[in-house]
């Protein structure tokens, strides 16, 4: 009980001392204080009497004004960062094999912390970005896999909020550009995509698209397969048109954002997009045509695609499908690699588009 009452003051004093030692270059004292924080947090996290005090202190310590420039406020940035590292230590203390205890201990706090930490990934302070990422990674690891579906919506809303707060000239979220940037969130989206309801699948796909859009291409290198694989795996299943359209749109975005990383998937993607041109829903057809247009410049051999499209145009009676295939043919003709087309392909295009 005594520790519970004094815990906030103890931690706050430690958080405020760290930047002083950092500024003075006393790395030994700084490391010693960090070790002290870890020991206190790990011990307190095992005591239900102090756990709530611990969480409240972290919550108070990470509070910053929206839009605050923490890169110009090192003391405040240090306080926020140390609270994030403390939260990470607390989550790690629930291990091993104690995800259920972590879930019980965190309770309703999980969704709130997801929002806070994802917001901090947009910070102007690299120290805060790295610390909030560490806390987010530790927090996501205590969420049981069976519960992932329930977090797709909250995470998507948090990412939307964080990215909408970015300055206009900033195109990516700093935390996503770290070496394992989108790693903590991707398994939750992937699980929602594979096992969730139709609404959850659509949120997961759109969430993945936002991760891609706000991450530097080099930082996506580790995750190209983890994002593309599940999308290709389910796109052929029976889904409502809105889900299928979202999947095709996200695959097209990947081709635009990280074309080099998508080359191993070109054969599967081409088959997927061509099939999409024959879907009954017009939005799905348009998304398939747009995605195919993004793929065509990457395709070294266009003749097989032309043969498939021109045959489809001749055999299809439904005008919407025919129009989608015609758009794809136009994309082929306008592509920078159109000069690779054989004389037979050019003739087939002329016959298909003039009859």
GROMACS .gro file of C-alpha atoms in nm:
model
  355
    1UNK     CA    1   0.000   0.000   0.000
    2UNK     CA    2   0.286   0.237   0.081
    3UNK     CA    3   0.455   0.166  -0.252
    4UNK     CA    4   0.124   0.214  -0.432
    5UNK     CA    5   0.086   0.562  -0.283
    6UNK     CA    6   0.446   0.667  -0.345
    7UNK     CA    7   0.492   0.503  -0.686
    8UNK     CA    8   0.384   0.806  -0.895
    9UNK     CA    9   0.628   1.039  -0.718
   10UNK     CA   10   0.913   0.787  -0.741
   11UNK     CA   11   0.867   0.726  -1.112
   12UNK     CA   12   0.817   1.094  -1.194
   13UNK     CA   13   1.140   1.181  -1.010
   14UNK     CA   14   1.326   0.915  -1.208
   15UNK     CA   15   1.174   1.029  -1.538
   16UNK     CA   16   1.281   1.388  -1.467
   17UNK     CA   17   1.633   1.287  -1.361
   18UNK     CA   18   1.710   1.094  -1.678
   19UNK     CA   19   1.736   1.392  -1.917
   20UNK     CA   20   1.964   1.571  -1.670
   21UNK     CA   21   2.215   1.286  -1.679
   22UNK     CA   22   2.171   1.252  -2.054
   23UNK     CA   23   2.247   1.622  -2.108
   24UNK     CA   24   2.555   1.603  -1.886
   25UNK     CA   25   2.687   1.300  -2.075
   26UNK     CA   26   2.679   1.080  -1.766
   27UNK     CA   27   2.581   0.762  -1.952
   28UNK     CA   28   2.660   0.537  -1.654
   29UNK     CA   29   2.412   0.721  -1.428
   30UNK     CA   30   2.156   0.732  -1.709
   31UNK     CA   31   2.182   0.355  -1.764
   32UNK     CA   32   2.160   0.296  -1.389
   33UNK     CA   33   1.840   0.501  -1.360
   34UNK     CA   34   1.684   0.314  -1.652
   35UNK     CA   35   1.763  -0.017  -1.485
   36UNK     CA   36   1.604   0.113  -1.165
   37UNK     CA   37   1.285   0.209  -1.353
   38UNK     CA   38   1.270  -0.139  -1.510
   39UNK     CA   39   1.311  -0.314  -1.173
   40UNK     CA   40   1.045  -0.096  -1.005
   41UNK     CA   41   0.799  -0.142  -1.291
   42UNK     CA   42   0.854  -0.519  -1.319
   43UNK     CA   43   0.802  -0.559  -0.945
   44UNK     CA   44   0.499  -0.329  -0.927
   45UNK     CA   45   0.335  -0.502  -1.224
   46UNK     CA   46   0.319  -0.826  -1.028
   47UNK     CA   47   0.120  -0.660  -0.747
   48UNK     CA   48  -0.242  -0.587  -0.830
   49UNK     CA   49  -0.241  -0.320  -0.561
   50UNK     CA   50   0.018  -0.113  -0.748
   51UNK     CA   51  -0.074  -0.202  -1.108
   52UNK     CA   52  -0.345   0.060  -1.140
   53UNK     CA   53  -0.120   0.331  -0.990
   54UNK     CA   54   0.150   0.231  -1.236
   55UNK     CA   55  -0.083   0.260  -1.532
   56UNK     CA   56  -0.219   0.596  -1.418
   57UNK     CA   57   0.135   0.733  -1.380
   58UNK     CA   58   0.229   0.624  -1.730
   59UNK     CA   59  -0.092   0.778  -1.861
   60UNK     CA   60  -0.016   1.111  -1.695
   61UNK     CA   61   0.346   1.107  -1.812
   62UNK     CA   62   0.267   1.061  -2.182
   63UNK     CA   63   0.017   1.347  -2.200
   64UNK     CA   64   0.122   1.610  -2.453
   65UNK     CA   65  -0.067   1.883  -2.633
   66UNK     CA   66  -0.187   1.787  -2.978
   67UNK     CA   67   0.065   1.913  -3.233
   68UNK     CA   68   0.335   1.979  -2.968
   69UNK     CA   69   0.689   1.988  -3.107
   70UNK     CA   70   0.869   1.751  -2.870
   71UNK     CA   71   1.193   1.781  -3.067
   72UNK     CA   72   1.216   2.133  -2.921
   73UNK     CA   73   1.128   2.018  -2.567
   74UNK     CA   74   1.386   1.754  -2.466
   75UNK     CA   75   1.276   1.729  -2.100
   76UNK     CA   76   0.915   1.666  -2.197
   77UNK     CA   77   1.022   1.424  -2.471
   78UNK     CA   78   1.234   1.231  -2.222
   79UNK     CA   79   0.945   1.205  -1.975
   80UNK     CA   80   0.713   1.072  -2.247
   81UNK     CA   81   0.976   0.830  -2.378
   82UNK     CA   82   1.060   0.690  -2.035
   83UNK     CA   83   0.691   0.637  -1.960
   84UNK     CA   84   0.659   0.446  -2.289
   85UNK     CA   85   0.958   0.230  -2.207
   86UNK     CA   86   0.808   0.174  -1.862
   87UNK     CA   87   0.480   0.059  -2.019
   88UNK     CA   88   0.677  -0.176  -2.245
   89UNK     CA   89   0.851  -0.323  -1.941
   90UNK     CA   90   0.517  -0.366  -1.766
   91UNK     CA   91   0.370  -0.554  -2.065
   92UNK     CA   92   0.681  -0.772  -2.089
   93UNK     CA   93   0.654  -0.857  -1.720
   94UNK     CA   94   0.329  -1.042  -1.791
   95UNK     CA   95   0.529  -1.296  -1.994
   96UNK     CA   96   0.599  -1.580  -2.038
   97UNK     CA   97   0.272  -1.747  -2.129
   98UNK     CA   98   0.066  -1.489  -1.947
   99UNK     CA   99  -0.124  -1.314  -2.224
  100UNK     CA  100  -0.446  -1.382  -2.034
  101UNK     CA  101  -0.308  -1.211  -1.723
  102UNK     CA  102  -0.190  -0.919  -1.933
  103UNK     CA  103  -0.532  -0.885  -2.091
  104UNK     CA  104  -0.700  -0.897  -1.750
  105UNK     CA  105  -0.458  -0.648  -1.597
  106UNK     CA  106  -0.479  -0.404  -1.887
  107UNK     CA  107  -0.852  -0.453  -1.934
  108UNK     CA  108  -1.019  -0.164  -2.113
  109UNK     CA  109  -0.689   0.027  -2.106
  110UNK     CA  110  -0.561  -0.161  -2.415
  111UNK     CA  111  -0.767   0.034  -2.670
  112UNK     CA  112  -0.679   0.364  -2.503
  113UNK     CA  113  -0.309   0.281  -2.505
  114UNK     CA  114  -0.321   0.173  -2.869
  115UNK     CA  115  -0.458   0.516  -2.959
  116UNK     CA  116  -0.200   0.701  -2.746
  117UNK     CA  117   0.100   0.505  -2.870
  118UNK     CA  118   0.003   0.518  -3.238
  119UNK     CA  119  -0.043   0.895  -3.204
  120UNK     CA  120   0.309   0.918  -3.057
  121UNK     CA  121   0.451   0.737  -3.363
  122UNK     CA  122   0.393   1.070  -3.541
  123UNK     CA  123   0.607   1.266  -3.290
  124UNK     CA  124   0.875   1.507  -3.407
  125UNK     CA  125   1.109   1.356  -3.145
  126UNK     CA  126   1.294   1.044  -3.261
  127UNK     CA  127   1.337   0.943  -2.896
  128UNK     CA  128   0.959   0.942  -2.847
  129UNK     CA  129   0.898   0.762  -3.178
  130UNK     CA  130   1.133   0.478  -3.084
  131UNK     CA  131   0.999   0.451  -2.729
  132UNK     CA  132   0.632   0.453  -2.833
  133UNK     CA  133   0.706   0.187  -3.095
  134UNK     CA  134   0.869  -0.033  -2.827
  135UNK     CA  135   0.563   0.007  -2.606
  136UNK     CA  136   0.324  -0.062  -2.895
  137UNK     CA  137   0.515  -0.378  -2.985
  138UNK     CA  138   0.504  -0.503  -2.625
  139UNK     CA  139   0.135  -0.412  -2.589
  140UNK     CA  140   0.031  -0.593  -2.907
  141UNK     CA  141   0.212  -0.906  -2.789
  142UNK     CA  142  -0.015  -0.939  -2.484
  143UNK     CA  143  -0.329  -0.931  -2.699
  144UNK     CA  144  -0.440  -1.294  -2.744
  145UNK     CA  145  -0.464  -1.397  -3.110
  146UNK     CA  146  -0.827  -1.502  -3.064
  147UNK     CA  147  -0.909  -1.140  -2.976
  148UNK     CA  148  -0.737  -0.977  -3.276
  149UNK     CA  149  -1.061  -0.926  -3.469
  150UNK     CA  150  -1.189  -0.691  -3.199
  151UNK     CA  151  -0.888  -0.462  -3.232
  152UNK     CA  152  -0.896  -0.411  -3.612
  153UNK     CA  153  -1.144  -0.123  -3.582
  154UNK     CA  154  -0.972   0.061  -3.292
  155UNK     CA  155  -0.630   0.031  -3.456
  156UNK     CA  156  -0.764   0.154  -3.790
  157UNK     CA  157  -0.921   0.457  -3.622
  158UNK     CA  158  -0.599   0.528  -3.432
  159UNK     CA  159  -0.385   0.509  -3.747
  160UNK     CA  160  -0.631   0.732  -3.932
  161UNK     CA  161  -0.614   0.990  -3.651
  162UNK     CA  162  -0.234   0.982  -3.635
  163UNK     CA  163  -0.186   1.018  -4.011
  164UNK     CA  164  -0.442   1.296  -4.039
  165UNK     CA  165  -0.243   1.499  -3.783
  166UNK     CA  166   0.075   1.488  -3.994
  167UNK     CA  167   0.192   1.816  -4.149
  168UNK     CA  168   0.089   1.845  -4.514
  169UNK     CA  169   0.447   1.816  -4.636
  170UNK     CA  170   0.502   1.493  -4.437
  171UNK     CA  171   0.398   1.188  -4.637
  172UNK     CA  172   0.481   0.907  -4.393
  173UNK     CA  173   0.438   0.825  -4.024
  174UNK     CA  174   0.784   0.830  -3.857
  175UNK     CA  175   0.713   0.521  -3.645
  176UNK     CA  176   0.623   0.316  -3.952
  177UNK     CA  177   0.965   0.395  -4.100
  178UNK     CA  178   1.156   0.225  -3.817
  179UNK     CA  179   1.324  -0.108  -3.908
  180UNK     CA  180   1.024  -0.315  -3.793
  181UNK     CA  181   0.777  -0.028  -3.822
  182UNK     CA  182   0.439  -0.179  -3.911
  183UNK     CA  183   0.531  -0.515  -3.755
  184UNK     CA  184   0.320  -0.487  -3.437
  185UNK     CA  185  -0.001  -0.404  -3.628
  186UNK     CA  186   0.027  -0.631  -3.931
  187UNK     CA  187  -0.056  -0.964  -3.756
  188UNK     CA  188  -0.378  -0.812  -3.618
  189UNK     CA  189  -0.484  -0.691  -3.961
  190UNK     CA  190  -0.387  -1.024  -4.123
  191UNK     CA  191  -0.591  -1.222  -3.872
  192UNK     CA  192  -0.890  -0.992  -3.920
  193UNK     CA  193  -0.858  -1.035  -4.295
  194UNK     CA  194  -0.848  -1.413  -4.281
  195UNK     CA  195  -1.103  -1.490  -4.008
  196UNK     CA  196  -1.313  -1.177  -3.947
  197UNK     CA  197  -1.663  -1.085  -4.057
  198UNK     CA  198  -1.710  -0.904  -4.390
  199UNK     CA  199  -1.698  -0.567  -4.211
  200UNK     CA  200  -1.381  -0.665  -4.025
  201UNK     CA  201  -1.219  -0.790  -4.347
  202UNK     CA  202  -1.290  -0.460  -4.520
  203UNK     CA  203  -1.152  -0.260  -4.224
  204UNK     CA  204  -0.842  -0.482  -4.220
  205UNK     CA  205  -0.779  -0.436  -4.592
  206UNK     CA  206  -0.826  -0.061  -4.573
  207UNK     CA  207  -0.603  -0.058  -4.264
  208UNK     CA  208  -0.330  -0.241  -4.455
  209UNK     CA  209  -0.363   0.011  -4.738
  210UNK     CA  210  -0.309   0.295  -4.495
  211UNK     CA  211   0.001   0.126  -4.355
  212UNK     CA  212   0.138   0.099  -4.709
  213UNK     CA  213   0.048   0.457  -4.797
  214UNK     CA  214   0.219   0.606  -4.491
  215UNK     CA  215   0.536   0.396  -4.486
  216UNK     CA  216   0.858   0.457  -4.678
  217UNK     CA  217   0.906   0.189  -4.948
  218UNK     CA  218   1.239   0.079  -4.796
  219UNK     CA  219   1.069   0.018  -4.460
  220UNK     CA  220   0.808  -0.204  -4.629
  221UNK     CA  221   1.070  -0.446  -4.764
  222UNK     CA  222   1.033  -0.683  -4.466
  223UNK     CA  223   0.655  -0.685  -4.492
  224UNK     CA  224   0.578  -0.712  -4.867
  225UNK     CA  225   0.505  -1.085  -4.842
  226UNK     CA  226   0.319  -1.048  -4.512
  227UNK     CA  227   0.082  -0.795  -4.668
  228UNK     CA  228   0.049  -0.934  -5.020
  229UNK     CA  229   0.021  -1.303  -4.931
  230UNK     CA  230  -0.302  -1.287  -4.727
  231UNK     CA  231  -0.462  -1.049  -4.980
  232UNK     CA  232  -0.392  -1.286  -5.272
  233UNK     CA  233  -0.501  -1.585  -5.061
  234UNK     CA  234  -0.852  -1.455  -4.998
  235UNK     CA  235  -0.927  -1.242  -5.305
  236UNK     CA  236  -1.059  -1.545  -5.493
  237UNK     CA  237  -1.301  -1.641  -5.214
  238UNK     CA  238  -1.664  -1.536  -5.205
  239UNK     CA  239  -1.677  -1.186  -5.060
  240UNK     CA  240  -1.915  -0.891  -5.084
  241UNK     CA  241  -1.813  -0.650  -5.363
  242UNK     CA  242  -1.688  -0.385  -5.116
  243UNK     CA  243  -1.438  -0.630  -4.966
  244UNK     CA  244  -1.318  -0.752  -5.305
  245UNK     CA  245  -1.285  -0.395  -5.435
  246UNK     CA  246  -1.082  -0.296  -5.127
  247UNK     CA  247  -0.846  -0.592  -5.177
  248UNK     CA  248  -0.788  -0.509  -5.545
  249UNK     CA  249  -0.732  -0.143  -5.461
  250UNK     CA  250  -0.473  -0.231  -5.195
  251UNK     CA  251  -0.288  -0.468  -5.429
  252UNK     CA  252  -0.281  -0.191  -5.689
  253UNK     CA  253  -0.143   0.049  -5.428
  254UNK     CA  254   0.135  -0.197  -5.343
  255UNK     CA  255   0.230  -0.216  -5.710
  256UNK     CA  256   0.253   0.162  -5.721
  257UNK     CA  257   0.433   0.212  -5.389
  258UNK     CA  258   0.678  -0.080  -5.390
  259UNK     CA  259   0.691  -0.214  -5.748
  260UNK     CA  260   1.029  -0.386  -5.709
  261UNK     CA  261   0.906  -0.587  -5.409
  262UNK     CA  262   0.599  -0.705  -5.599
  263UNK     CA  263   0.778  -0.868  -5.893
  264UNK     CA  264   0.767  -1.221  -5.742
  265UNK     CA  265   0.387  -1.193  -5.725
  266UNK     CA  266   0.325  -1.069  -6.082
  267UNK     CA  267   0.191  -1.400  -6.227
  268UNK     CA  268  -0.060  -1.446  -5.942
  269UNK     CA  269  -0.159  -1.080  -5.946
  270UNK     CA  270  -0.213  -1.074  -6.322
  271UNK     CA  271  -0.447  -1.376  -6.301
  272UNK     CA  272  -0.630  -1.214  -6.009
  273UNK     CA  273  -0.680  -0.882  -6.187
  274UNK     CA  274  -0.788  -1.038  -6.516
  275UNK     CA  275  -1.049  -1.246  -6.331
  276UNK     CA  276  -1.165  -0.927  -6.161
  277UNK     CA  277  -1.251  -0.776  -6.500
  278UNK     CA  278  -1.527  -1.037  -6.531
  279UNK     CA  279  -1.687  -0.967  -6.193
  280UNK     CA  280  -2.054  -0.869  -6.189
  281UNK     CA  281  -1.996  -0.557  -5.978
  282UNK     CA  282  -1.883  -0.246  -6.167
  283UNK     CA  283  -1.668  -0.109  -5.881
  284UNK     CA  284  -1.479  -0.439  -5.857
  285UNK     CA  285  -1.419  -0.433  -6.234
  286UNK     CA  286  -1.291  -0.076  -6.222
  287UNK     CA  287  -1.053  -0.154  -5.934
  288UNK     CA  288  -0.928  -0.462  -6.119
  289UNK     CA  289  -0.864  -0.256  -6.432
  290UNK     CA  290  -0.679   0.013  -6.233
  291UNK     CA  291  -0.466  -0.249  -6.056
  292UNK     CA  292  -0.386  -0.418  -6.387
  293UNK     CA  293  -0.280  -0.081  -6.529
  294UNK     CA  294  -0.031  -0.052  -6.239
  295UNK     CA  295   0.100  -0.403  -6.307
  296UNK     CA  296   0.144  -0.379  -6.686
  297UNK     CA  297   0.462  -0.163  -6.685
  298UNK     CA  298   0.629  -0.424  -6.461
  299UNK     CA  299   0.539  -0.719  -6.685
  300UNK     CA  300   0.830  -0.820  -6.913
  301UNK     CA  301   0.605  -1.014  -7.154
  302UNK     CA  302   0.277  -0.855  -7.251
  303UNK     CA  303   0.175  -1.086  -7.539
  304UNK     CA  304   0.009  -1.354  -7.318
  305UNK     CA  305  -0.191  -1.082  -7.140
  306UNK     CA  306  -0.304  -0.932  -7.471
  307UNK     CA  307  -0.414  -1.277  -7.594
  308UNK     CA  308  -0.619  -1.328  -7.277
  309UNK     CA  309  -0.780  -0.982  -7.293
  310UNK     CA  310  -0.864  -0.987  -7.664
  311UNK     CA  311  -1.013  -1.337  -7.636
  312UNK     CA  312  -1.221  -1.217  -7.342
  313UNK     CA  313  -1.349  -0.917  -7.536
  314UNK     CA  314  -1.463  -1.141  -7.823
  315UNK     CA  315  -1.627  -1.400  -7.597
  316UNK     CA  316  -1.794  -1.168  -7.344
  317UNK     CA  317  -2.141  -1.037  -7.417
  318UNK     CA  318  -2.192  -0.831  -7.100
  319UNK     CA  319  -2.102  -0.473  -7.192
  320UNK     CA  320  -1.963  -0.373  -6.851
  321UNK     CA  321  -1.715  -0.661  -6.857
  322UNK     CA  322  -1.624  -0.587  -7.216
  323UNK     CA  323  -1.559  -0.221  -7.127
  324UNK     CA  324  -1.333  -0.320  -6.836
  325UNK     CA  325  -1.128  -0.544  -7.068
  326UNK     CA  326  -1.108  -0.265  -7.326
  327UNK     CA  327  -0.969  -0.031  -7.056
  328UNK     CA  328  -0.706  -0.290  -6.977
  329UNK     CA  329  -0.611  -0.316  -7.345
  330UNK     CA  330  -0.576   0.064  -7.361
  331UNK     CA  331  -0.345   0.045  -7.057
  332UNK     CA  332  -0.130  -0.209  -7.242
  333UNK     CA  333  -0.106   0.009  -7.553
  334UNK     CA  334  -0.015   0.317  -7.346
  335UNK     CA  335   0.241   0.136  -7.129
  336UNK     CA  336   0.610   0.231  -7.161
  337UNK     CA  337   0.690  -0.132  -7.248
  338UNK     CA  338   0.428  -0.156  -7.525
  339UNK     CA  339   0.706  -0.170  -7.784
  340UNK     CA  340   0.765  -0.531  -7.674
  341UNK     CA  341   0.431  -0.636  -7.827
  342UNK     CA  342   0.453  -0.874  -8.121
  343UNK     CA  343   0.290  -0.802  -8.456
  344UNK     CA  344   0.033  -1.072  -8.378
  345UNK     CA  345  -0.066  -0.898  -8.054
  346UNK     CA  346  -0.102  -0.562  -8.229
  347UNK     CA  347  -0.324  -0.722  -8.489
  348UNK     CA  348  -0.535  -0.894  -8.222
  349UNK     CA  349  -0.582  -0.559  -8.044
  350UNK     CA  350  -0.692  -0.391  -8.368
  351UNK     CA  351  -0.944  -0.668  -8.440
  352UNK     CA  352  -1.083  -0.670  -8.083
  353UNK     CA  353  -1.125  -0.294  -8.064
  354UNK     CA  354  -1.275  -0.235  -8.406
  355UNK     CA  355  -1.540  -0.507  -8.416
   0.00000   0.00000   0.00000
